[in-house]
Coordinates of C-alpha atoms and ligand atoms in Angstrom, one line a residue:
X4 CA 1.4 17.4 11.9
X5 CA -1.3 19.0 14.0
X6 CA -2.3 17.2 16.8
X7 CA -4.3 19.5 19.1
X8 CA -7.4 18.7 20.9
X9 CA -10.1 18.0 18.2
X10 CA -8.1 18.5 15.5
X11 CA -7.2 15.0 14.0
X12 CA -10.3 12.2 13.3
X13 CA -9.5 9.5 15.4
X14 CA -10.4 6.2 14.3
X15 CA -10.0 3.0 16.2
X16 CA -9.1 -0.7 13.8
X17 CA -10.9 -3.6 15.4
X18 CA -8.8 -6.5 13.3
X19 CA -9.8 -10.6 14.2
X20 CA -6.6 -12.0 16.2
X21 CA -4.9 -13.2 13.0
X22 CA -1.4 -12.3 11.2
X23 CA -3.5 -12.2 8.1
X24 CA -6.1 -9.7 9.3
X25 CA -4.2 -7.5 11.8
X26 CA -1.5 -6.5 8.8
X27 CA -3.8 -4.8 5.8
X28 CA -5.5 -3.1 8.9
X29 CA -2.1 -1.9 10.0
X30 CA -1.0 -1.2 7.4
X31 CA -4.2 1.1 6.1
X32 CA -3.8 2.8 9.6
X33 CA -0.5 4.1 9.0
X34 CA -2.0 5.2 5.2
X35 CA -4.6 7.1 7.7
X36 CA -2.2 8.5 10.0
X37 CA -0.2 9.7 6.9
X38 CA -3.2 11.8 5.4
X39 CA -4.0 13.3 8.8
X40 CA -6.0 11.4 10.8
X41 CA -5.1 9.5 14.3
X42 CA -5.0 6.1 14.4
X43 CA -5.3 3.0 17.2
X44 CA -5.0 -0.5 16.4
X45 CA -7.1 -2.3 19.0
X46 CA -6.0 -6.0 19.5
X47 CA -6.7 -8.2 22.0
X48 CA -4.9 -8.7 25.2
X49 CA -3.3 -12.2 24.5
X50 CA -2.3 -10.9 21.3
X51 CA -0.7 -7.4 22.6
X52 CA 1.0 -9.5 25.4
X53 CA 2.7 -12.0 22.9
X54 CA 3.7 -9.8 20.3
X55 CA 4.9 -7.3 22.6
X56 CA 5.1 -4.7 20.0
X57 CA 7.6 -1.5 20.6
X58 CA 5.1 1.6 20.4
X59 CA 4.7 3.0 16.8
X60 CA 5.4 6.5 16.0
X61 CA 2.8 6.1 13.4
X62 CA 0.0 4.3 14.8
X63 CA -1.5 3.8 18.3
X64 CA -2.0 0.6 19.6
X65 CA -4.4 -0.8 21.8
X66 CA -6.6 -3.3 23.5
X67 CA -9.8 -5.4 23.6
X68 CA -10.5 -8.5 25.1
X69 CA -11.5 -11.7 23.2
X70 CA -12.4 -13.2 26.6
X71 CA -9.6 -15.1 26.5
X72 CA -7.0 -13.1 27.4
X73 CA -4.1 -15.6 29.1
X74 CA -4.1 -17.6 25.5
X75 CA -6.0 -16.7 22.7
X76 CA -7.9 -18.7 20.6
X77 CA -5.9 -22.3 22.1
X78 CA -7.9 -21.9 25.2
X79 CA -11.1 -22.1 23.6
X80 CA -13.4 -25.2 23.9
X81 CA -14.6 -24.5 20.1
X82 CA -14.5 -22.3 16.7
X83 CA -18.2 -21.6 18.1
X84 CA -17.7 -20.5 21.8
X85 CA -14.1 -18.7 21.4
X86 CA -16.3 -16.5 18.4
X87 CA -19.2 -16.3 21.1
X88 CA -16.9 -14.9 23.7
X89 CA -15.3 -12.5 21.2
X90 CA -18.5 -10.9 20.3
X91 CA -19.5 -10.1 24.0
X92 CA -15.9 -9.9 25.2
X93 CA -14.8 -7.5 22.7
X94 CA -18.2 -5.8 22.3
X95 CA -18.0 -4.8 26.1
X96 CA -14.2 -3.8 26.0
X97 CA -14.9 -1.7 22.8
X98 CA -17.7 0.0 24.7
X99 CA -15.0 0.7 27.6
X100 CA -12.4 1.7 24.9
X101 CA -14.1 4.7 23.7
X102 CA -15.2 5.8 27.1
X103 CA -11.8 5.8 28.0
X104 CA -10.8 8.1 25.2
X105 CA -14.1 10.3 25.6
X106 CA -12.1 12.0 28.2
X107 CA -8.8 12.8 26.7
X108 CA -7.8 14.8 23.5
X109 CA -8.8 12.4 21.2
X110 CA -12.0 11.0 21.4
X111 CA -13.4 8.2 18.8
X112 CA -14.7 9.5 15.9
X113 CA -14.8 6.3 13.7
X114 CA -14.7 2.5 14.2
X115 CA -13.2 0.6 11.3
X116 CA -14.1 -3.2 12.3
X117 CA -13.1 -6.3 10.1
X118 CA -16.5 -7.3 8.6
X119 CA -16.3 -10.8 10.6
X120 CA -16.3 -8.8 13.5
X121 CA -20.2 -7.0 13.0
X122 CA -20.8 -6.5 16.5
X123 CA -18.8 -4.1 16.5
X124 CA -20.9 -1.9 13.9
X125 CA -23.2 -2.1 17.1
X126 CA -21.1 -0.4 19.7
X127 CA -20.2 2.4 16.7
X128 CA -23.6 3.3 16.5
X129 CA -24.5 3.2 20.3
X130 CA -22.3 5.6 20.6
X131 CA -23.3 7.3 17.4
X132 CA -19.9 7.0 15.6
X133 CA -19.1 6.6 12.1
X134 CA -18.7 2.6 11.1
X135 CA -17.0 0.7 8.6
X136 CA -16.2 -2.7 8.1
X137 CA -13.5 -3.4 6.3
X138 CA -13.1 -6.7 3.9
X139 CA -9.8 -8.5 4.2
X140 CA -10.5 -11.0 1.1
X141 CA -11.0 -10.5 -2.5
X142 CA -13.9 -8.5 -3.8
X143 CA -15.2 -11.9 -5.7
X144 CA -14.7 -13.9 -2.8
X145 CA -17.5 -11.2 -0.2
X146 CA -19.8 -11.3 -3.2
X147 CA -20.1 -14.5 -3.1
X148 CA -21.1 -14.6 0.6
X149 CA -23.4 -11.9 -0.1
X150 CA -25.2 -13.5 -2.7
X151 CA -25.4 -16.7 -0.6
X152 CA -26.5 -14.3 3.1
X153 CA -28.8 -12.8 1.1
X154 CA -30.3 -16.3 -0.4
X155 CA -29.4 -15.7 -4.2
X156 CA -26.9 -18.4 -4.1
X157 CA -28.5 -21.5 -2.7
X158 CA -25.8 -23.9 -1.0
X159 CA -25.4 -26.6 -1.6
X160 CA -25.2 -25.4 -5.0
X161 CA -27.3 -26.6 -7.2
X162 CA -26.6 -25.3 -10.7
X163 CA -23.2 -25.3 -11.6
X164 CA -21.2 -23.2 -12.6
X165 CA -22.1 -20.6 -11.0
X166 CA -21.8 -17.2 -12.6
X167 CA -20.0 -14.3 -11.2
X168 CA -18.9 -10.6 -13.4
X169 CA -15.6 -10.4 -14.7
X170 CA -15.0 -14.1 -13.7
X171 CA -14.6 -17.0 -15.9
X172 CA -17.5 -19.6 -15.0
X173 CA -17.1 -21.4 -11.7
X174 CA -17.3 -24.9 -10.8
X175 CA -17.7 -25.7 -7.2
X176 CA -13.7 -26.1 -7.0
X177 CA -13.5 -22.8 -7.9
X178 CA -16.0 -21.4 -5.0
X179 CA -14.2 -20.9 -1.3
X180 CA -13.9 -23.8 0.8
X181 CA -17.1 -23.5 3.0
X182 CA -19.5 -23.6 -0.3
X183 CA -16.9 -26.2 -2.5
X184 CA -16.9 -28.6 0.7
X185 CA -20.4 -28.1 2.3
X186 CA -21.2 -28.2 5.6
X187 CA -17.6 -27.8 6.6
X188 CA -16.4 -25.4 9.1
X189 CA -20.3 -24.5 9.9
X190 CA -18.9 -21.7 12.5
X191 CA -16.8 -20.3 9.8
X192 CA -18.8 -20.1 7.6
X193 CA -21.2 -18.4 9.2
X194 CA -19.3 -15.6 10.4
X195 CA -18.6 -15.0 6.5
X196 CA -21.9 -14.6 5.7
X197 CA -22.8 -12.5 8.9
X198 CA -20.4 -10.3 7.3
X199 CA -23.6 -8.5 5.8
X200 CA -25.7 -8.9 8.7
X201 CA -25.5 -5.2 9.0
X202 CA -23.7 -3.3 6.4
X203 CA -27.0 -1.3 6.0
X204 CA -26.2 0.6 8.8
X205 CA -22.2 0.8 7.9
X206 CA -21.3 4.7 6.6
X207 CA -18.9 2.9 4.6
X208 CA -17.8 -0.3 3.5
X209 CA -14.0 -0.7 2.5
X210 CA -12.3 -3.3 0.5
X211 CA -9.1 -5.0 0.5
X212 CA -8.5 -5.1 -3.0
X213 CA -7.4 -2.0 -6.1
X214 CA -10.5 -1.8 -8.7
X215 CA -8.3 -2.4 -11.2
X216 CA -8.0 -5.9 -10.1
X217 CA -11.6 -7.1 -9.8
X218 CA -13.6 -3.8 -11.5
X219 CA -16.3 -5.7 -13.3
X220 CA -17.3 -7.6 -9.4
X221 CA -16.8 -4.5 -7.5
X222 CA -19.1 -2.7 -10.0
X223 CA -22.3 -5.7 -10.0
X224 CA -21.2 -5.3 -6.2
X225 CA -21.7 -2.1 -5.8
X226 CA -25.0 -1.8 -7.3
X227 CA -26.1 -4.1 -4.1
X228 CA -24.0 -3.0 -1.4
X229 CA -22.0 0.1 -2.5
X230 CA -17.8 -0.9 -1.2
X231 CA -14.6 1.3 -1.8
X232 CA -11.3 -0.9 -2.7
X233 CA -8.7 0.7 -0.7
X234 CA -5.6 -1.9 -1.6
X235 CA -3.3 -2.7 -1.5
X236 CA -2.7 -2.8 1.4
X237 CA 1.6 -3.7 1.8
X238 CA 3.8 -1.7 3.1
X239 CA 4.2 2.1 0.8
X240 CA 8.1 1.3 0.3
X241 CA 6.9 -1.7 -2.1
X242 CA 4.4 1.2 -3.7
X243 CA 4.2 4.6 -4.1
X244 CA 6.9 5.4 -1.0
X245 CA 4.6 8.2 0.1
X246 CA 4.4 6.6 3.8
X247 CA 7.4 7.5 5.7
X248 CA 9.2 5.0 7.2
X249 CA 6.4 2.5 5.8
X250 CA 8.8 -0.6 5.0
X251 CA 7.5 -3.6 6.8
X252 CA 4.3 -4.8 8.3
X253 CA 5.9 -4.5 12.0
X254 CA 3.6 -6.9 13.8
X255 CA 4.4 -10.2 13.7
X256 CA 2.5 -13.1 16.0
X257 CA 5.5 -15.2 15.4
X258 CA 9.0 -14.9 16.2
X259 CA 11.0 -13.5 13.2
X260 CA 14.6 -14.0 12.5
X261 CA 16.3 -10.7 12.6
X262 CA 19.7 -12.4 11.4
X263 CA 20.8 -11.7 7.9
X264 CA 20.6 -15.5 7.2
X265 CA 17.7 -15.1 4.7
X266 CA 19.0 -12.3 2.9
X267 CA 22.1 -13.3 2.7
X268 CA 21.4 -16.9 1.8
X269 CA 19.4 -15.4 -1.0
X270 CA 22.3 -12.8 -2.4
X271 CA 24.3 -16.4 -2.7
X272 CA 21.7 -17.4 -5.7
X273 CA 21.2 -16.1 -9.0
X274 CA 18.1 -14.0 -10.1
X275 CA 15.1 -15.7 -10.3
X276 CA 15.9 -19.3 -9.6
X277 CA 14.5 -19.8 -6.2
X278 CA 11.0 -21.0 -5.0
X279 CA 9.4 -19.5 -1.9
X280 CA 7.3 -21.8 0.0
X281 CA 4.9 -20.2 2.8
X282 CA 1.5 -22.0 3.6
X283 CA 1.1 -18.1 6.0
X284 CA 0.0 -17.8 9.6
X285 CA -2.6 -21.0 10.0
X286 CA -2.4 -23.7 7.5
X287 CA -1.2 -26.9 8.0
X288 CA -0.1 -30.1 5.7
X289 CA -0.2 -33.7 6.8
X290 CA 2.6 -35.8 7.0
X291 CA 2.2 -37.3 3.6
X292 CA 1.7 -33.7 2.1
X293 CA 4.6 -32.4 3.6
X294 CA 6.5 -35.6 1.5
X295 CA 5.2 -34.8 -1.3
X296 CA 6.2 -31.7 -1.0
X297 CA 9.6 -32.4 0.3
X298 CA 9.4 -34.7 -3.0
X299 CA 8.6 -31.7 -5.7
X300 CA 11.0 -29.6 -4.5
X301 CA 13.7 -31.7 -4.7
X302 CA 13.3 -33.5 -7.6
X303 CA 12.0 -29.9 -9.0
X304 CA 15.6 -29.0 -9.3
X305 CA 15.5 -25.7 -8.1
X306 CA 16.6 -23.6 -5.2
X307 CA 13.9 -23.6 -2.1
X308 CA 13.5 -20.6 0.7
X309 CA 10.6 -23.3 2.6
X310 CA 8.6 -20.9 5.5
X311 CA 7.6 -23.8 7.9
X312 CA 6.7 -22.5 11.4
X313 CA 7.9 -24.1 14.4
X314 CA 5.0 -25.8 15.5
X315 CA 4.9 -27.3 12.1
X316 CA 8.5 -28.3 12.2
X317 CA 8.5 -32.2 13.4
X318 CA 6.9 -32.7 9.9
X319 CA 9.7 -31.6 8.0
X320 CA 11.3 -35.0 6.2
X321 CA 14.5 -34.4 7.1
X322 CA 15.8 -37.8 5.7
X323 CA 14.4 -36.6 2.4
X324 CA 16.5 -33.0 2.1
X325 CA 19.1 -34.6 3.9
X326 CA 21.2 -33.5 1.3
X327 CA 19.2 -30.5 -0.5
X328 CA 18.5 -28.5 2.4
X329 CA 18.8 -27.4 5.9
X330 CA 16.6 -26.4 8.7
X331 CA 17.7 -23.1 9.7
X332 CA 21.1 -23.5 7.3
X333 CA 24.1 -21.5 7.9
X334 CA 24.0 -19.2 4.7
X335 CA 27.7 -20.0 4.0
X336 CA 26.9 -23.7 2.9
X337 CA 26.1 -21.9 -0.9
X338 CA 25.7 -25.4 -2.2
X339 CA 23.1 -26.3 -0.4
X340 CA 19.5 -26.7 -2.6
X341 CA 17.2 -25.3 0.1
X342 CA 16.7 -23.4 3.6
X343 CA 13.8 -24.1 5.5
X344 CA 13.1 -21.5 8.6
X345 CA 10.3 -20.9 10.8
X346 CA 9.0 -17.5 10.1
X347 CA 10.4 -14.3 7.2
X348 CA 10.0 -10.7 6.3
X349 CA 7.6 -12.6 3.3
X350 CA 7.4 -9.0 1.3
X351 CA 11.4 -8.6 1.9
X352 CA 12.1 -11.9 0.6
X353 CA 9.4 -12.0 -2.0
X354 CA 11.2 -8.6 -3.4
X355 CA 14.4 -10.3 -3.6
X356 CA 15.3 -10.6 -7.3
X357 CA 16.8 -14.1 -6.2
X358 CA 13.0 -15.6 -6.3
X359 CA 11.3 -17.1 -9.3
X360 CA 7.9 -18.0 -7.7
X361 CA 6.0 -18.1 -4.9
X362 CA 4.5 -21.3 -3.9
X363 CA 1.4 -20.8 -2.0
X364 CA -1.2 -21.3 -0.1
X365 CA -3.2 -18.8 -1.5
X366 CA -4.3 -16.5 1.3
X367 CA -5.6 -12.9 0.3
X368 CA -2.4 -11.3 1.5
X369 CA -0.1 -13.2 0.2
X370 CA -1.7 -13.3 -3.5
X371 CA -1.9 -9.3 -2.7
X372 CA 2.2 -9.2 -2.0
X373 CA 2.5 -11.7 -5.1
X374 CA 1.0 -9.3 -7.4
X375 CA 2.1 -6.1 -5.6
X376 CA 6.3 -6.8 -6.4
X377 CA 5.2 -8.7 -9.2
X378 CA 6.1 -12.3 -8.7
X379 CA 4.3 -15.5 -10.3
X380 CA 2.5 -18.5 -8.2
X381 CA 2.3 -21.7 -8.1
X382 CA -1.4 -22.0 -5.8
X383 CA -1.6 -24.7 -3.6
X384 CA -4.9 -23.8 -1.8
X385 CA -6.4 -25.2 1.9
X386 CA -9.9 -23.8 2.7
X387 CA -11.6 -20.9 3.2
X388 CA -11.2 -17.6 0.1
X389 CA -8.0 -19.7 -1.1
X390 CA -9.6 -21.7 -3.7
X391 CA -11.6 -18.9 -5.2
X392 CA -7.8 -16.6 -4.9
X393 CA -6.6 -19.7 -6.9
X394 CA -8.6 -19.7 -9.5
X395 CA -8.4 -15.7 -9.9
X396 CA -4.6 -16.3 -10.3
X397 CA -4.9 -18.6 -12.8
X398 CA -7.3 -17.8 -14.9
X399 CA -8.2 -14.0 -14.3
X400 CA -5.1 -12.5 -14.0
X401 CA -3.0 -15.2 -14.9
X402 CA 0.1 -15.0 -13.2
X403 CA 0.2 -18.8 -12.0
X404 CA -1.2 -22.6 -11.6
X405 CA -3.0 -24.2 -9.3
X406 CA -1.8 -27.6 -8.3
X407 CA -4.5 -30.7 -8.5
X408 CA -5.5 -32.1 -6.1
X409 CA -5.8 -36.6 -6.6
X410 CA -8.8 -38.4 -5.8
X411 CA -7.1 -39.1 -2.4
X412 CA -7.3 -35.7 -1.6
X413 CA -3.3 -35.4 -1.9
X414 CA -1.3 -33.0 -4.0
X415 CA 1.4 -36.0 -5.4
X416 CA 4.9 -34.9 -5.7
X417 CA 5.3 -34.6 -9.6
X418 CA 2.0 -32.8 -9.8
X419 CA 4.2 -30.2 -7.8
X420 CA 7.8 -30.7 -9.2
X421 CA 5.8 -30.2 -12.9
X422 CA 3.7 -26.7 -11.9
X423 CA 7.0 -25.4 -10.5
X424 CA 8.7 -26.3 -13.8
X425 CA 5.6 -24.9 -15.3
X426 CA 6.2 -21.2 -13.9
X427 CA 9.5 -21.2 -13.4
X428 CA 11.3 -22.8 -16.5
X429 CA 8.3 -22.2 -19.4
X430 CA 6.9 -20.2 -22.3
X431 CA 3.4 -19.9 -20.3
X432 CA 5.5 -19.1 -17.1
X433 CA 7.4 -16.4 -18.8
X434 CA 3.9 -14.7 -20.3
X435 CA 2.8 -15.0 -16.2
X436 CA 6.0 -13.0 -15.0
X437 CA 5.0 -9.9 -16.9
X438 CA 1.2 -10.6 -16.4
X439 CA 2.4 -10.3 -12.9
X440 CA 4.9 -7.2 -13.6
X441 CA 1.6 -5.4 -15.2
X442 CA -0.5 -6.3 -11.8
X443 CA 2.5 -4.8 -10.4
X444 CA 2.6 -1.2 -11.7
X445 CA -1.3 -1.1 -11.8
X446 CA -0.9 -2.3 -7.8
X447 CA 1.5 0.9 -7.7
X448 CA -0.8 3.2 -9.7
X449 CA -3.6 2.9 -7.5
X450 CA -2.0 3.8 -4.5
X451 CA -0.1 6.6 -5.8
X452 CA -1.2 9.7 -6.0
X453 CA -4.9 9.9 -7.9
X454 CA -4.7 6.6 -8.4
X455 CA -8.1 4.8 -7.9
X456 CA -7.4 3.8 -4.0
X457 CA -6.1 6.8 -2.9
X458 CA -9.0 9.0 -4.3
X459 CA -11.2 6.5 -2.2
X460 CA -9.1 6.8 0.7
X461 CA -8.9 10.6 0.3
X462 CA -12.8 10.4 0.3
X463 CA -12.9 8.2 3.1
X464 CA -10.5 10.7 4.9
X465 CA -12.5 13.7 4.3
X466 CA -15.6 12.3 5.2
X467 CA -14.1 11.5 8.7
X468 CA -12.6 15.3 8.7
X469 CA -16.5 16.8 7.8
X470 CA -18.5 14.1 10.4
X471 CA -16.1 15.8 13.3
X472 CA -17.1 19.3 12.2
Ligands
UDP521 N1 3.9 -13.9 6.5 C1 5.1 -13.4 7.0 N2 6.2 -14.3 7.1 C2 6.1 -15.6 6.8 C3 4.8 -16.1 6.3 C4 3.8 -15.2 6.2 O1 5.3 -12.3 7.3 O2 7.0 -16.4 6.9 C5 2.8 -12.9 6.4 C6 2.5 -12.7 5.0 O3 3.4 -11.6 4.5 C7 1.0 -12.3 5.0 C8 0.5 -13.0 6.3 O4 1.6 -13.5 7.0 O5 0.9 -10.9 5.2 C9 -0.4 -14.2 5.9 O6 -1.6 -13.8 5.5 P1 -2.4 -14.6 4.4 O7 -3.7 -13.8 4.1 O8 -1.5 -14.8 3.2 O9 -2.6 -16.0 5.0 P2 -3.2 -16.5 6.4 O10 -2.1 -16.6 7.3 O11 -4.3 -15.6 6.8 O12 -3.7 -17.9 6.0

């Protein structure tokens, strides 16, 4: 690959300081890097310094500074001042960033930003680059912020349901977290909406998500505020295999165990007959959720590979799986029901012909790896896009249910046990496993060559090539 002075775009990723948003931005560098441009991830310090990641012979990595660079988002009074501090913080070190590569071979040509981060559309154009926030949640999901920023969707909401292309009507469980329960999370939910502050200005605005998937909202979308879907964005060795060397995110926030305990834990059970249960990088159950949950799995009958990260870990009811399952299980006890651990390769073990569903919390990667290797869901949303990812898994592409929720705000144990039994052991929940094998191979042919993402991210790519000329 050429790599003279000038000669590559370079193009510096601004993800928030989240598992879930630093890997589809990772992971669409390395798709970069693979069609010729250069690439630098720029984290923040705290992050950098606890992931300690080994230097990528694919993409570059660097650093900004959220202000709070000894520990992250914990050492913030509040949602509201650690995003304050991240806007001028990173603003400021993003400045210094491309000064600093102004005077080597590579200076920045392009600042891809995630779109909660629009400050940083501000620095790209100081310094007259090309900018482009990128979305990390479903199309649906940003169109509904953009109809509420933009004051077409009053909230509260007051007509229900609410109408939206290509979706089924939506009641006001349906709608993400910040609109379902209002005036929760007011911080939050303002940095959604400011996601359009100023996408006017952006040269281009790029989607997390394959057209396929949502083409009647990325169409009424585009008609407002033109976007490219550029997803999936998982590793290539789960897609078309063009990446080289593409088969894991590489990145993790959490510590991640490199034994072969999962792996081989999940050889020892037969195809299909195990439930994964990940909640991702932020969630977190009470203790009476995590009973009911200990409750539906085990009286669910079926084999359980339970992600529960350590600082989640004193909620585990051990007294419950006493006999069903082990935290951290040696892989030689076969007989035992479950394993519970504090952190997996998710794609790896979501590949594994050994699992039968996924049960989840519904965040935008996860359903995205769901689909990608074609594996059903049972939805068990928290807050933010999840609810609206629920309701697209169940009734839009229907490759799973979505638990309910009581009148105590509590998802009871054989509400679980039966939606498990539902996908795994069911007419309905064999019609969702090829649903989710066709989501699957459309996943694949967008990616691939002339399929509908790569032609955008060919587009994208040239566009960076002719701005440099
Ligand atoms: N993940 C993982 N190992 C785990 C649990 C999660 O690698 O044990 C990854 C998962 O593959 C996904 C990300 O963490 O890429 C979680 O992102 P998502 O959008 O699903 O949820 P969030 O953590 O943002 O709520």
């Amino acid at each position: 690959m050429e790599d003279g002075k000038g000669s590559r775009g370079h193009l510096v990723l601004v993800p928030y300081p989240s598992q879930g948003h630093i890997n589809p931005m990772l992971q669409f560098s390395k798709r970069l890097v693979s069609k010729g441009l250069k690439a630098t991830l720029a984290t923040t310090v705290f992050i950098f310094n606890s992931m300690k990641p080994e230097p990528s012979p694919l993409v570059g990595l660097d650093t900004i500074s959220d202000g709070h660079d000894g520990g992250g988002f914990s050492e913030a009074e509040s949602i509201h001042t650690y995003l304050a501090r991240l806007a001028a913080a990173g603003s400021k070190t993003l400045s210094d960033l491309i000064v600093k590569y102004r005077s080597t071979d590579h200076p920045v040509d392009c600042i891809v930003y995630d779109s909660i981060l629009p400050w940083a559309l501000d620095v790209a154009k100081e310094f007259g680059l090309v900018g482009a926030p990128f979305f990390t949640q479903a199309c649906a999901v940003d169109y509904i912020y953009y109809l509420v920023h933009h004051g077409h969707l009053k909230v509260p909401v007051e007509s229900l349901p609410v109408c939206v292309p290509g979706l089924p009507p939506l009641e006001l469980r349906d709608m993400p977290s910040f609109i379902y329960v209002a005036g929760s999370y007011p911080a939050y939910f303002e940095l959604v909406l400011h996601q359009f502050l100023n996408t006017e200005k952006a040269d281009w605005v790029l989607i997390n998500t394959f057209y396929e998937l949502e083409a009647e909202v990325v169409d009424t979308m585009s008609k407002l505020c033109p976007v490219t879907t550029i997803g999936p964005t998982v590793p290539s060795m789960y897609l078309d295999k063009r990446v080289e060397n593409d088969f894991e995110y590489g990145l993790n926030l959490f510590t991640l165990d490199k034994s072969t305990l999962i792996t081989n834990w999940l050889r020892s059970k037969p195809p299909s007959s195990v439930v994964y249960v990940s909640f991702g990088s932020i969630s977190s159950l009470d203790h009476q959720q995590m009973e009911e949950l200990a409750w539906g799995l085990k009286q669910g009958g079926f084999h359980f590979l339970w992600v529960v990260r350590a600082s989640e870990e004193d909620k585990v009811p051990k007294h419950i799986l006493k006999l069903e399952a082990d935290v951290e299980a040696d892989y030689d006890e076969k007989s035992k029901k479950g394993l519970i651990v504090n952190w997996c390769p998710q794609l790896e073990v979501l590949s594994n012909e050994a699992i039968g569903c996924f049960f989840t919390h519904c965040g935008w990667n996860s359903t995205m790896e769901a689909l990608s290797v074609g594996v059903p869901m049972v939805g068990m949303p928290q807050w933010t896009d999840q609810t609206m990812d629920a309701k697209l898994i169940q009734d839009v592409w229907e490759v799973g249910v979505r638990v309910r929720v009581d009148d105590d705000g509590v998802v009871r144990r054989r509400e679980i046990e039966g939606c498990i039994r539902e996908v795994m052991d069911s007419e309905r929940g064999k019609e969702m496993r090829r649903n989710a094998k066709k989501w699957k191979a459309l996943g694949r042919e967008a990616m691939s060559e002339g399929g509908s993402s790569d032609k955008n991210i060919d587009a994208f790519v040239s566009y960076i090539k002719n701005s440099m000329a």
